Structures are given as C-alpha cells and as structure tokens.
Coordinates of C-alpha atoms in Angstrom, one line a residue:
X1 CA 206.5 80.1 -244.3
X2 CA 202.9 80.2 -242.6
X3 CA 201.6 77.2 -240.7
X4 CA 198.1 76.4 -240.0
X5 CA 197.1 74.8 -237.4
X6 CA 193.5 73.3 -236.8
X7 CA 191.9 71.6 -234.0
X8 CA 189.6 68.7 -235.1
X9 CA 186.8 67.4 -232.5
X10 CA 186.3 64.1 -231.8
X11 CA 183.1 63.0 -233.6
X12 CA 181.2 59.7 -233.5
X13 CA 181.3 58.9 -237.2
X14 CA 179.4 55.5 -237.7
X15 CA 178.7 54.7 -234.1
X16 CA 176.3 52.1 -233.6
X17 CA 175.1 50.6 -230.2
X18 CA 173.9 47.2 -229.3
X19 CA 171.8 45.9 -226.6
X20 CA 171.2 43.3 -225.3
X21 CA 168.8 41.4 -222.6
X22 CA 170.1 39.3 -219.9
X23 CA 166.9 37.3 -219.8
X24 CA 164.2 36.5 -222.6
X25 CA 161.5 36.6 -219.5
X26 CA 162.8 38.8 -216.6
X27 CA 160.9 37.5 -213.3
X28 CA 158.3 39.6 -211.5
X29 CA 160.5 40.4 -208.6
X30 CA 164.0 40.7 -210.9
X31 CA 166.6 43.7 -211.5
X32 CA 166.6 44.5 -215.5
X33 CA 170.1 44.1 -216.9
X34 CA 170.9 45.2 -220.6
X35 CA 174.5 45.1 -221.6
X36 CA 174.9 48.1 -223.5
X37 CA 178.1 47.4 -226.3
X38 CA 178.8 50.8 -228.7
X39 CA 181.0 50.5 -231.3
X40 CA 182.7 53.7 -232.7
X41 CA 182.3 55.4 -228.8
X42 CA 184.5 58.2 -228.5
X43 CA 184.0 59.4 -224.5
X44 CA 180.5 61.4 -223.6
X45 CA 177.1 60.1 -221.5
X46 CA 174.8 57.9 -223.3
X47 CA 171.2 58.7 -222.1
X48 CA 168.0 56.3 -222.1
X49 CA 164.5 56.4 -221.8
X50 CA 161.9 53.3 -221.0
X51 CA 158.1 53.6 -221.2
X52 CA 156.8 51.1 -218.4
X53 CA 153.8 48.6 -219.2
X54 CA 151.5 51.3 -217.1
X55 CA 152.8 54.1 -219.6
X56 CA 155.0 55.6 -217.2
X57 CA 158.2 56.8 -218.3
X58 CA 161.8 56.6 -216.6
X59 CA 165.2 58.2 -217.9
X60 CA 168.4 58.4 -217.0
X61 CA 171.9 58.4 -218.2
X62 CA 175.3 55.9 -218.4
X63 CA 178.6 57.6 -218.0
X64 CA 182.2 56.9 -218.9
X65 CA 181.9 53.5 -220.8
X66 CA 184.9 51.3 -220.4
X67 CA 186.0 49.4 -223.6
X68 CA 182.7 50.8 -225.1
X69 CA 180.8 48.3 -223.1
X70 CA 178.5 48.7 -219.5
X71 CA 176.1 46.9 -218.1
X72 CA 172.7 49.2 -217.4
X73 CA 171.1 47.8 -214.5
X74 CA 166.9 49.3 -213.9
X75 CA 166.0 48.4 -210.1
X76 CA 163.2 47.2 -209.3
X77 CA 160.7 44.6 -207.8
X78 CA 157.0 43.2 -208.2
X79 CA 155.7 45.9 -205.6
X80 CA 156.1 48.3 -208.5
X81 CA 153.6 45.9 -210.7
X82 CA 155.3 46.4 -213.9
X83 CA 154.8 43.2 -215.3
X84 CA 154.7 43.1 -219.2
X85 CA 156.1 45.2 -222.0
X86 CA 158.7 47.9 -221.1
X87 CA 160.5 49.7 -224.3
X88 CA 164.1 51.0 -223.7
X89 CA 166.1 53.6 -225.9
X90 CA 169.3 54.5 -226.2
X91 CA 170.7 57.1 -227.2
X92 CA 174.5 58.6 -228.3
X93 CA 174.6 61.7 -230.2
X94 CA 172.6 61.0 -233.0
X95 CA 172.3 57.3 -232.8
X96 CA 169.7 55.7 -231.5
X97 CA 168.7 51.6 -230.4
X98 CA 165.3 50.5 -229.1
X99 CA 165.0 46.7 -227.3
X100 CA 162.0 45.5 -226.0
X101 CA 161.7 43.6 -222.9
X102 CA 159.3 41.2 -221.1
X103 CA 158.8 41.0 -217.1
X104 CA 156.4 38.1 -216.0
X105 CA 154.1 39.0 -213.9
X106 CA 152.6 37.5 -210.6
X107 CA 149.8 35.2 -211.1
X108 CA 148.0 34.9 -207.5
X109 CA 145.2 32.1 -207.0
X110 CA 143.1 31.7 -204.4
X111 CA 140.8 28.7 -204.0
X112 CA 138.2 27.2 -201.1
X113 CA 136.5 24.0 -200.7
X114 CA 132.9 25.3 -200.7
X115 CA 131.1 28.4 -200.8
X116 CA 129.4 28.2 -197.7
X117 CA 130.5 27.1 -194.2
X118 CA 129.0 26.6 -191.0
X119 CA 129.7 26.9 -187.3
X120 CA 131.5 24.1 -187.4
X121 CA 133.3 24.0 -190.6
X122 CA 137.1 24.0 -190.9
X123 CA 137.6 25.8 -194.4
X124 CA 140.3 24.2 -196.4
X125 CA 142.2 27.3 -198.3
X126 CA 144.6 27.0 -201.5
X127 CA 147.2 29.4 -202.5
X128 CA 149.2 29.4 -205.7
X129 CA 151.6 31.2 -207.0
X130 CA 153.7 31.7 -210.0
X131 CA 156.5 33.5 -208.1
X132 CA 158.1 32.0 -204.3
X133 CA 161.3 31.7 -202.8
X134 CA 162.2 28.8 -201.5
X135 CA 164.3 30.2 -199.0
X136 CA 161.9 30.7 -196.2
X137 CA 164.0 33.7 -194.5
X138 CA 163.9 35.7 -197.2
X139 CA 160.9 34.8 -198.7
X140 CA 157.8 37.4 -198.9
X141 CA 154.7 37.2 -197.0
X142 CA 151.3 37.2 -198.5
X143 CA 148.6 38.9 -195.8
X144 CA 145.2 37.3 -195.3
X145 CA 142.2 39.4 -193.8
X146 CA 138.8 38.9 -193.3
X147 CA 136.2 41.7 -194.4
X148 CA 132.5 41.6 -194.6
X149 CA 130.3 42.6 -196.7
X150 CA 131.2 46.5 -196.3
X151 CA 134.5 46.2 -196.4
X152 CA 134.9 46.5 -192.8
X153 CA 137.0 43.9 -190.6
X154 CA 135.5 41.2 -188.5
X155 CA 135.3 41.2 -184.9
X156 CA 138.1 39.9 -182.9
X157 CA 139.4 38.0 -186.2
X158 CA 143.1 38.4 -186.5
X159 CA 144.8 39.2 -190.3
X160 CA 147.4 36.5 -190.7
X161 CA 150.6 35.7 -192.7
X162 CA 152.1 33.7 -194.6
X163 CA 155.3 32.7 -196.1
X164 CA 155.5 32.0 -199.7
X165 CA 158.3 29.5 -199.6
X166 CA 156.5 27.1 -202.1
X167 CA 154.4 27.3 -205.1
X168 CA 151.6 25.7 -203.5
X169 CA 150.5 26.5 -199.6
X170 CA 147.0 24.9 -198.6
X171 CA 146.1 26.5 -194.8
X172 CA 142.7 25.4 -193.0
X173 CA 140.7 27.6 -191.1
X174 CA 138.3 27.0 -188.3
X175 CA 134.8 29.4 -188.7
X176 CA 133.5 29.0 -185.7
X177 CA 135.6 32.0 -183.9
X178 CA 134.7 34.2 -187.0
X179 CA 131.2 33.1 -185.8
X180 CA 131.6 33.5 -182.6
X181 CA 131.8 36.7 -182.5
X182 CA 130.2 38.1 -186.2
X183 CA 126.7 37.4 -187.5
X184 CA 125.9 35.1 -190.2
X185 CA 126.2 36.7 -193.6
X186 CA 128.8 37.3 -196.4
X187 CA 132.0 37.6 -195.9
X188 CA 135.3 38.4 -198.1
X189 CA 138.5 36.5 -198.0
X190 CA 141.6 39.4 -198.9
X191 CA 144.7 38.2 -200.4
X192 CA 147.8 40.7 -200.8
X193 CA 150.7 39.7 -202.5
X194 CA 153.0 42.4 -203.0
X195 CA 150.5 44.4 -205.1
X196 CA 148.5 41.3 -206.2
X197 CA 145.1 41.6 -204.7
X198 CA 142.5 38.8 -205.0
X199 CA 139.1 38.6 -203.1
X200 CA 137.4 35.5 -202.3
X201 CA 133.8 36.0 -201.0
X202 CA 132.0 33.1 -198.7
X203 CA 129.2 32.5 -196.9
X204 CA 129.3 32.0 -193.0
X205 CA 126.7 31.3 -191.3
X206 CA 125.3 29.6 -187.9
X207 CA 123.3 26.3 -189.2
X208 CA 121.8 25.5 -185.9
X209 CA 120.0 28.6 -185.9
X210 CA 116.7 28.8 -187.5
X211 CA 116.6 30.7 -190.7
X212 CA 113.4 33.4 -190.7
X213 CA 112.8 35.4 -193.4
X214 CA 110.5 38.3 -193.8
X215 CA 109.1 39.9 -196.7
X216 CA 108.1 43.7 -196.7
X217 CA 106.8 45.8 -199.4
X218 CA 106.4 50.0 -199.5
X219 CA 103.1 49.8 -199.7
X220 CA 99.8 47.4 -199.4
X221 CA 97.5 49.4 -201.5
X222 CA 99.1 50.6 -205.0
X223 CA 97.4 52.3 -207.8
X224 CA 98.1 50.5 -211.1
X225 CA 101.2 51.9 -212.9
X226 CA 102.6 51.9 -209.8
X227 CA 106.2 51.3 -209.0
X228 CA 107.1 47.9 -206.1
X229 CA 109.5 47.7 -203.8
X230 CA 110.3 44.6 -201.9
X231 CA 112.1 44.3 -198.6
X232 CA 113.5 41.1 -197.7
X233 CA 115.4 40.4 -194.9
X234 CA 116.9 37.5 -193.9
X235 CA 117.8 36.2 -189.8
X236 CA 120.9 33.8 -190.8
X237 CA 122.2 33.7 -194.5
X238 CA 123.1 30.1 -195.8
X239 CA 123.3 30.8 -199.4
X240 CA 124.4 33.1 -202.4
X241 CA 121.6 33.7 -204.2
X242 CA 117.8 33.8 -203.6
X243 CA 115.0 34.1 -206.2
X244 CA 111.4 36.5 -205.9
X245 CA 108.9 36.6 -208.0
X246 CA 105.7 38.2 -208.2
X247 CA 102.5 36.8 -209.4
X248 CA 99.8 38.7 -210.9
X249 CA 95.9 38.0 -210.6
X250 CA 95.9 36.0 -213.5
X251 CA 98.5 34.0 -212.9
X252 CA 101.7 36.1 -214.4
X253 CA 105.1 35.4 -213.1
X254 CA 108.0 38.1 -212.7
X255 CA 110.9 37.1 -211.8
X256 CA 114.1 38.3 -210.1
X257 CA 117.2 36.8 -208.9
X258 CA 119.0 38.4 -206.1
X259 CA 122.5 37.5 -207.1
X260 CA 124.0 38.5 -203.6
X261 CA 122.3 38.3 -200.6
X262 CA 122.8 40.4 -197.9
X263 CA 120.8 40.5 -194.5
X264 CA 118.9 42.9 -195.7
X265 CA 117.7 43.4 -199.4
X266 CA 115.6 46.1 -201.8
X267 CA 114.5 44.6 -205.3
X268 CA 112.2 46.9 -207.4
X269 CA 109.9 45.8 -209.7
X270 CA 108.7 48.5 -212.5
X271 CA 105.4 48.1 -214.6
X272 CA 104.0 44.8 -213.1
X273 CA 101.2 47.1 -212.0
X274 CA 100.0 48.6 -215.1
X275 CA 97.5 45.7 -216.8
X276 CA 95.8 43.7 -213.5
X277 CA 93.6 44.6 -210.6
X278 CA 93.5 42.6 -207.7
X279 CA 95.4 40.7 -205.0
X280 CA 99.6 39.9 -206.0
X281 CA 101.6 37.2 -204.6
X282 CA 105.4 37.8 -203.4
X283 CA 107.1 34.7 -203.0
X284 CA 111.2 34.2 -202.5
X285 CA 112.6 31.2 -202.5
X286 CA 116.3 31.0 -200.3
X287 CA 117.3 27.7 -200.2
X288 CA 115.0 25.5 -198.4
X289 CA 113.3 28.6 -197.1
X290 CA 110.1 30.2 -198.5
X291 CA 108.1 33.3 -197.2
X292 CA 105.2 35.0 -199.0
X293 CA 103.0 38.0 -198.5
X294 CA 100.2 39.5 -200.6
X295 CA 99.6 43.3 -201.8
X296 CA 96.3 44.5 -204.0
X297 CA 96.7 47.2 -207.0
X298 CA 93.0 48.8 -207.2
X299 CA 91.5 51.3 -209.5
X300 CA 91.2 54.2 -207.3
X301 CA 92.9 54.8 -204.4
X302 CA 91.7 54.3 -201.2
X303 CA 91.7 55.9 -197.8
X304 CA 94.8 57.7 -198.4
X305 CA 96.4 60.3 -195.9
X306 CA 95.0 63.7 -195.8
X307 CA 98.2 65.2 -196.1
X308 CA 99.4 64.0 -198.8
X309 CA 103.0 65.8 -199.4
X310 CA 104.0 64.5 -195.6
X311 CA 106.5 62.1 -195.7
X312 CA 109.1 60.0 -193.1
X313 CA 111.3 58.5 -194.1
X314 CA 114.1 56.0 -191.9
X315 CA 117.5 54.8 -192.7
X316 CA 119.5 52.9 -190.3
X317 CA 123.3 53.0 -189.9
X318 CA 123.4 49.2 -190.9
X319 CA 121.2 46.2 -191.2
X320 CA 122.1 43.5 -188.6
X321 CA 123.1 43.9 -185.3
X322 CA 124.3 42.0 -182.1
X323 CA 122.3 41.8 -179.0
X324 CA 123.8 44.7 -177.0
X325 CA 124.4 46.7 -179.9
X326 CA 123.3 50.4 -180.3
X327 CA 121.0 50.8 -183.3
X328 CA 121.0 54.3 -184.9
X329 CA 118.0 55.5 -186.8
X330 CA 118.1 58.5 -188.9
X331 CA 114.4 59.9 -189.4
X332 CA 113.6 62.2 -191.9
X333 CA 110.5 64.2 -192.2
X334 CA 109.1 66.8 -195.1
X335 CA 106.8 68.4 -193.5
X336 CA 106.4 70.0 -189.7
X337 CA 103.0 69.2 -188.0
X338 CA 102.0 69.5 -184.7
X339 CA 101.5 65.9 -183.8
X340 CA 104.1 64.2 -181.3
X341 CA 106.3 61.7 -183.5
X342 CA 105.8 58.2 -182.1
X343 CA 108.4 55.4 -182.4
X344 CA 108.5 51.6 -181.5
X345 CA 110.0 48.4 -181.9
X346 CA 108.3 45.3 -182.6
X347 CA 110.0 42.1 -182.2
X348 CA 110.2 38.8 -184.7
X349 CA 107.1 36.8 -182.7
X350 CA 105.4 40.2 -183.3
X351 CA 105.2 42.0 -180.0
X352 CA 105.7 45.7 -180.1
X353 CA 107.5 47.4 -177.0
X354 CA 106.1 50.4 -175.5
X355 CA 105.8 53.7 -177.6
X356 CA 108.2 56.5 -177.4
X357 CA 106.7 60.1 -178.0
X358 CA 108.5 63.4 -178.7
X359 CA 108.3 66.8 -180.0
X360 CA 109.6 67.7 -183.3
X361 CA 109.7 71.2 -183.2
X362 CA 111.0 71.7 -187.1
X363 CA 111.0 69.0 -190.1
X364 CA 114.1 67.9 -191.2
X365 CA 116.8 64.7 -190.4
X366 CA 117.9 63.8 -187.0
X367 CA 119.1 60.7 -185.0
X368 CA 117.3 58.7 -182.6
X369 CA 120.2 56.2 -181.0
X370 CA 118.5 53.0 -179.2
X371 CA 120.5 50.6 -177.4
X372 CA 119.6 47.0 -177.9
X373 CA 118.5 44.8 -175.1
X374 CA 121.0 42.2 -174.5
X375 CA 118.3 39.2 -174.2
X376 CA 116.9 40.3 -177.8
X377 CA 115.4 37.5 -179.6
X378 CA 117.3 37.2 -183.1
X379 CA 115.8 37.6 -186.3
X380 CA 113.8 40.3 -188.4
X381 CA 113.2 43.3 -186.3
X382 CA 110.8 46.3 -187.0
X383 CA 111.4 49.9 -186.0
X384 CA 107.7 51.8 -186.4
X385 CA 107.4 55.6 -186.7
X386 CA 104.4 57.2 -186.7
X387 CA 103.9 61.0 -187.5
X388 CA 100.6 62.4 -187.9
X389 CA 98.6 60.3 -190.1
X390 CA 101.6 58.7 -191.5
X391 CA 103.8 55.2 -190.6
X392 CA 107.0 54.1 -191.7
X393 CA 109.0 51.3 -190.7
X394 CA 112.3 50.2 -191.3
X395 CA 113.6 46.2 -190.8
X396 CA 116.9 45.1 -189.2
X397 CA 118.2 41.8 -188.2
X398 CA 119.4 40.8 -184.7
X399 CA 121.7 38.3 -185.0
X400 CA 125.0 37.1 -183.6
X401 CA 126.7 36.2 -179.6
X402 CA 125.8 39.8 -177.4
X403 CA 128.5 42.4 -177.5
X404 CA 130.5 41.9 -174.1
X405 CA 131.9 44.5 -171.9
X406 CA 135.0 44.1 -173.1
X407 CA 133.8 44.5 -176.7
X408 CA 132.6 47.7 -176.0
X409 CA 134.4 50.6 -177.6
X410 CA 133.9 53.8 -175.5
X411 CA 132.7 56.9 -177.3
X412 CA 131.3 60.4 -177.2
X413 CA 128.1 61.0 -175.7
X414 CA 125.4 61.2 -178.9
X415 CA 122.2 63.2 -177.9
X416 CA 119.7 63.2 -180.7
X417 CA 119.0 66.5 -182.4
X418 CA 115.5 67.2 -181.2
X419 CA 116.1 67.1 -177.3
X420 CA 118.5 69.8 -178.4
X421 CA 115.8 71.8 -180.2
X422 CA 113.8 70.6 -177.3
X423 CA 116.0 72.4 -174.7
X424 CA 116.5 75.6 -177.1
X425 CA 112.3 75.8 -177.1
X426 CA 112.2 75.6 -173.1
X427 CA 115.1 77.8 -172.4
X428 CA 113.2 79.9 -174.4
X429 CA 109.9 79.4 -172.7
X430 CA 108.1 78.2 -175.7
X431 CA 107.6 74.6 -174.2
X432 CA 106.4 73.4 -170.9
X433 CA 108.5 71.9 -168.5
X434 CA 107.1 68.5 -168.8
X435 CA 108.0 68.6 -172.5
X436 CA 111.5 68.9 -171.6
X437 CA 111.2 66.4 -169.0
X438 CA 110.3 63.8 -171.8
X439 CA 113.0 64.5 -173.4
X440 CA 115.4 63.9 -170.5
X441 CA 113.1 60.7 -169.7
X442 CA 114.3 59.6 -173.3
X443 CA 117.9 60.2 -172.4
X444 CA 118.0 58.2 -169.3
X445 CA 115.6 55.2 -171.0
X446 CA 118.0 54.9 -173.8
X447 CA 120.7 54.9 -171.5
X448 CA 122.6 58.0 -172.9
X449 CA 122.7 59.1 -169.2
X450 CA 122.8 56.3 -166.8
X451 CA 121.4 56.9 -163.6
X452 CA 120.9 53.3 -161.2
X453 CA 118.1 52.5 -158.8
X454 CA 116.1 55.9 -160.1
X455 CA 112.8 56.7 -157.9
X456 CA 110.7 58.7 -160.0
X457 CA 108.8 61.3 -158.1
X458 CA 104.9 60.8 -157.3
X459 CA 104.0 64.1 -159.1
X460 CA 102.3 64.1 -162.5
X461 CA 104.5 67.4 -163.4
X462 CA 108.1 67.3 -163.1
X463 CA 110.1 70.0 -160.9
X464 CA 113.3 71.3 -163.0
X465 CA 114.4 74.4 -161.3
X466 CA 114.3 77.7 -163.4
X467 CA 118.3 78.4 -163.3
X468 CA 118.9 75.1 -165.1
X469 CA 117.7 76.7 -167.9
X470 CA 121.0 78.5 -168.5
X471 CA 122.6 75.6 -168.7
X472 CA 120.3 74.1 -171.2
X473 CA 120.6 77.1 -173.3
X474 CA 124.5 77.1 -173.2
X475 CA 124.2 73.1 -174.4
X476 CA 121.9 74.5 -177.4
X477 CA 124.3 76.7 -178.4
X478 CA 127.0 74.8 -178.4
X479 CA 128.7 76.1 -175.3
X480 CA 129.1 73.4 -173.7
X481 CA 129.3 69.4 -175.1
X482 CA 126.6 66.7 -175.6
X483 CA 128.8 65.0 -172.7
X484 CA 129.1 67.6 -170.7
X485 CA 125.6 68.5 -170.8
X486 CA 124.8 64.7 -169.9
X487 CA 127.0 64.8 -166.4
X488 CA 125.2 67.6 -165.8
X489 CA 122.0 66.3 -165.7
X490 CA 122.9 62.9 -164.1
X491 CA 124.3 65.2 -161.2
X492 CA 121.1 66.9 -161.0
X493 CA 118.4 64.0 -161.0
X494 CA 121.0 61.6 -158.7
X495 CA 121.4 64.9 -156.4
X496 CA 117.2 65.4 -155.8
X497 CA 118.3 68.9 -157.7
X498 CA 115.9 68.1 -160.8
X499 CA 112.9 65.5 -160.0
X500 CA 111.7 63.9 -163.3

C-alpha cells in the first residue's frame, strides 16, 4: 500500500478583527488605547498604519496576540499638537479594519482688562484653559514673555511661569518696571502652552509725559500726479490706532487709518495729486492729539536740483531710542561728487547741533554710528544729511529712562566705512593729512576712541607722523581689526605721538 502524506498550512479562513476605542474623546495630553479582538487569529504580526490630523503617518506592528485579544497603546501627548481626527488600520493577512478616533485639543485664552496701560497701571491678566491638572506637582507650566513690537524682548523684564493647576488663573502685573526701563510703545504679551501659542498685544505707555507728534512728508513741492509719503512719528504712544487725512484745495478729504501705530510710521497716498493745484492740508488725529503740516502740488516744477539723478537716502537701525543709546544711520548715496557730505542733528524744540563734514571718496552704503547724549530731550528727533545740492532727513524718537552702565552691553569696536576709505586714500597719498585728521576727529567726537581731558594742539594743520601710515594701510586692508586700529590711535594722540 502507498501513503500520502500532506502538510496543510495554517490559514486564516474568515478572520475578522474588531477595534475598539477606550475613549469617545481622548484628551489633548492622553495615550491612545484601542483593544484590538481578532476572531479566527491563527499566530503571525498584525501591522497598522494611522494618518495623524496634520497628514503625517505612523506604522507599526502587534506581535503574539494572546487569546486573539491586545491592547495597542499609541504614545503620545499635546506637545505633538495632534488634536483632531487620526484614522487607524489594521491589518492581518488579507483582512483589514479602519476606526476613527477623536483627540481634543487645547483651547488656550488669554484675556486683559484694557488695551492700554500706564505707568502706573497694574494689568489684570486671565488665563483659561480647556486642559489642567489639578495636581500642582505634576502639572505643566505655561511661559509668559514680553516682546515688543519686533519681536525682541524687553529690557530687564523677566519671562515668567505658571502652573496650570486650575482651569482658570487670573495673575496681575505691575507696568511700571516694563516702563522703567522700555519706551512707550506696543508691546506683545506671549503665551506658550505646550505648543499652544497665543499673542496678546497692548499698549504701554508713560501718561505723565507729554505726547508730541510730528508730521513729515518726502517732499514740499510735488508735481501733480505725484506720489505722497507721510512720516509720522509719535514721542509716547497711548493708543492703537490713529487716523490722517489729506485735504485738497478744494476741500477734498482722503482718508487713512493707521491700524497699528508704531513710533514711527510711513502711509502713502497715490493719486491725490493728479486733479488740484495748490496748498494741501495733512492732519492726524491720535487720540486727543493733533498735528498738521501743509505741502503745495504746482504745475511746473520749481527750483529743483541740478543734479537730478543724485540721491541719499537714510535708514536707521530702529526708530526710538533711550537717552544713552547709540543710533546707527546707514547712508546711501547714487552718485559720487566732490562735495564733503554734511550731517546733523536737530533736536524736538528745533535746535540743530553742530555740523559734521567728511569725505566720501566713492558712492555707495556705509554707516555713521552716533552715540546719544545722555541729557537728550525726548521726543521727535531729526538726523540732516546734506550732499551736494541735496538734503535728506530721517526722524527718530528719544524716549525712555537713559541706558545705565550696567545696561551696557560691550561690543566690538564699529568704525564707519569711509574713515576706512579715508585712511586707504592717505596711505596712499591721495588725501591730505588734515583730511585724515577729520576723520580721526570723528572717531574720538563720537566716542569710538575715548580719549579724556584731550588738548588739542594750537596748530591749524595736524602733525601725524609719516610711518603711521603703515599702520593705516594694514587697518584698510584688513590686517589688523577696527579695534585694534582704535587702541592704536588712542595710544598715539594720549602719547603726543599724533597731535590732532
């Protein structure tokens, strides 16, 4: 007789799986747990996928069910924000299951009692939550910190934390340190909890102080069809909003809103030229403050500068300042003349400090760094630069307690770019000495180099001996640093060596 003998494999004939959800609602900080029951399971790895709210996927795999039945555990918590839909499949051989699950996510709100604060203002602050634990030691922390209007920190304003034991936390805050030390203007409140972000902008500002405001435009004389642009800047902000308008000869109003006020503000105004000749009114309105100024569109244009395609322009590295303070103002120019540029400051009564002349051997962008007196009157300041036939001036706001010694941050010594070029041209015998002396004269007036109790000589020339020009030629280069340069010439003028 002949026996067969055949070896049958195992095979899942009518599996089917079920899952099942612990929780209808999983919380925003909770552990997903599906128990995972498959009838007809004859040994082998069940596998699963899940697409996450974001469209992210995660797999994996369950092993070595026992009694057909496990318990699949995802771990997580609400610092993945996941909240919302996730989709989960299953899968065993051929079968598949699909459950749908919900994770709640963290609702985070942030109120304050007003807007705007003063000096002396406690601001009442109210957190709520949808998510807390009520166990204080293991609850999570929500971080509070204080940014203005760029996005930088305040001054000497510590981020703080809090415990999110409760649904509702209400915390009061007192403005006047944030004042003390920070200029009136916007700021932003910053909320983080977990990945929950929420920012609440304010308005702080120094009510005792007197609010100035100063209008600007780019030109006074404007052909028509002309474009208008507006500079207003403002010495203490106490409000949100502010609203200019512009009224035409005959009585035409345009109007603009400036939504969010800053220090310093551009609005420009297109095609209010085009149809009147005459004298137009700018008026805006901040609060209970009002400034005005006039400008005149005429029919042909009049006395304009002979060289037309010559241009400055002036940007400064921000737009209010603290007595003290270094203000840095990048000057550009198109065109290379022979004229000196000229630069001064005028301050908010109108006076104008003494001018400032230098060589500007080549057109093109540098840096002139000027450190702010630390009796500066606040308010609207001017910065004037004159080139040729052409003025420019750009505004700023002094505002603010004066930066103290111990605010002071130490840094690298800055010298502008054209005391460089200056020292290249002399090295290089194509300026005088006393060109290069200005230049030096600039450095120690600005207090890049500071030299005390400085006697300057009785001689109308200054007396540089001819072997410093290898050192000015090595700092041109790049040899040697912008610091290193500076020592060097603060040992020369204190020593007698160099007489300026």
């Amino acid at each position: 007789m002949i026996f067969f003998s055949f070896i049958i494999p195992q095979i899942a004939y009518g599996a089917e799986i079920s899952a099942m959800a612990e929780k209808s609602l999983f919380g925003p900080n909770d552990w997903i747990k599906i128990f995972v029951d498959i009838d007809g399971y004859s040994g082998g790895v069940v596998n699963w996928n899940s697409t996450q709210p974001d469209g992210t996927a995660i797999s994996g795999s369950l092993a070595s069910l026992k009694a057909s039945k496990v318990t699949h555990t995802i771990t997580r918590n609400a610092f993945d924000n996941q909240f919302g839909h996730w989709k989960i499949e299953y899968r065993y051989n051929d079968v598949k299951k699909l459950i749908d699950v919900e994770v709640e996510p963290i609702i985070l709100l942030v109120t304050t009692d007003k807007l705007s604060y003063g000096s002396d203002d406690i601001a009442t602050v109210q957190f709520h939550t949808n998510y807390y634990d009520a166990n204080a030691a293991h609850a999570e922390s929500l971080f509070v910190q204080i940014l203005d209007d760029k996005g930088i920190p305040a001054k000497l304003v510590e981020d703080f934390t809090i415990k999110v034991y409760q649904p509702n936390i209400i915390e009061q805050f007192s403005m006047s340190n944030l004042l003390k030390h920070n200029p009136s203007g916007n700021y932003h409140a910053v909320v983080n909890y977990y990945n929950v972000k929420v920012d609440i902008p304010f308005v702080a500002s120094n009510i005792n102080s007197k609010t100035t405001i100063f209008l600007g435009s780019d030109k006074n004389l404007y052909d028509p069809g002309d474009s208008v642009e507006i500079n207003v800047v403002i010495s203490e902000l106490s409000a949100n909003s502010g609203v200019l308008t512009i009224t035409s000869p005959s009585g035409k109003v345009n109007t603009k809103t400036i939504s969010a006020v800053s220090s310093s503000n551009k609005v420009k105004f297109d095609g209010i030229t085009s149809s009147e000749i005459g004298t137009y009114t700018i008026r805006f309105n901040y609060g209970e403050n009002v400034a005005t100024k006039t400008f005149d569109v005429l029919a042909e244009s009049l006395a304009k500068p002979t060289l037309s395609d010559l241009g400055i322009e002036i940007s400064l590295d921000k737009s209010q300042y603290r007595p003290g303070e270094t203000v840095n103002a990048k000057i550009s120019t198109s065109k290379s003349i022979e004229n000196n540029i000229v630069y001064w400051f005028e301050d908010p009564t109108g006076n104008n400090a003494n001018q400032i002349s230098f060589v500007n051997p080549t057109s093109g962008t540098f840096t002139v760094p000027h450190i702010l007196e630390i009796d500066s009157l606040p308010g609207p300041w001017k910065i004037h630069v004159k080139y040729g036939p052409v003025e420019s001036f750009a505004l700023f706001v002094i505002s603010g307690e004066p930066v103290s010694p111990s605010e002071k941050i130490l840094v690298d010594v800055f010298i502008p770019d054209w005391i460089r070029n200056n020292a290249r041209g002399w090295a290089e015998n194509q300026i005088t000495d006393d060109d290069f002396a200005a230049g030096i004269e600039f450095l120690i007036k600005e207090k890049i180099i500071l030299i005390p109790n400085l006697v300057h000589v009785g001689s109308s020339e200054a007396q540089i001996p001819d072997w410093i020009k290898n050192t000015a030629s090595w700092w041109a280069d790049g040899l040697i640093s912008d610091r290193e340069f500076a020592n060097g010439i603060k040992f020369l003028v204190t020593s007698g060596i160099m007489q300026i």
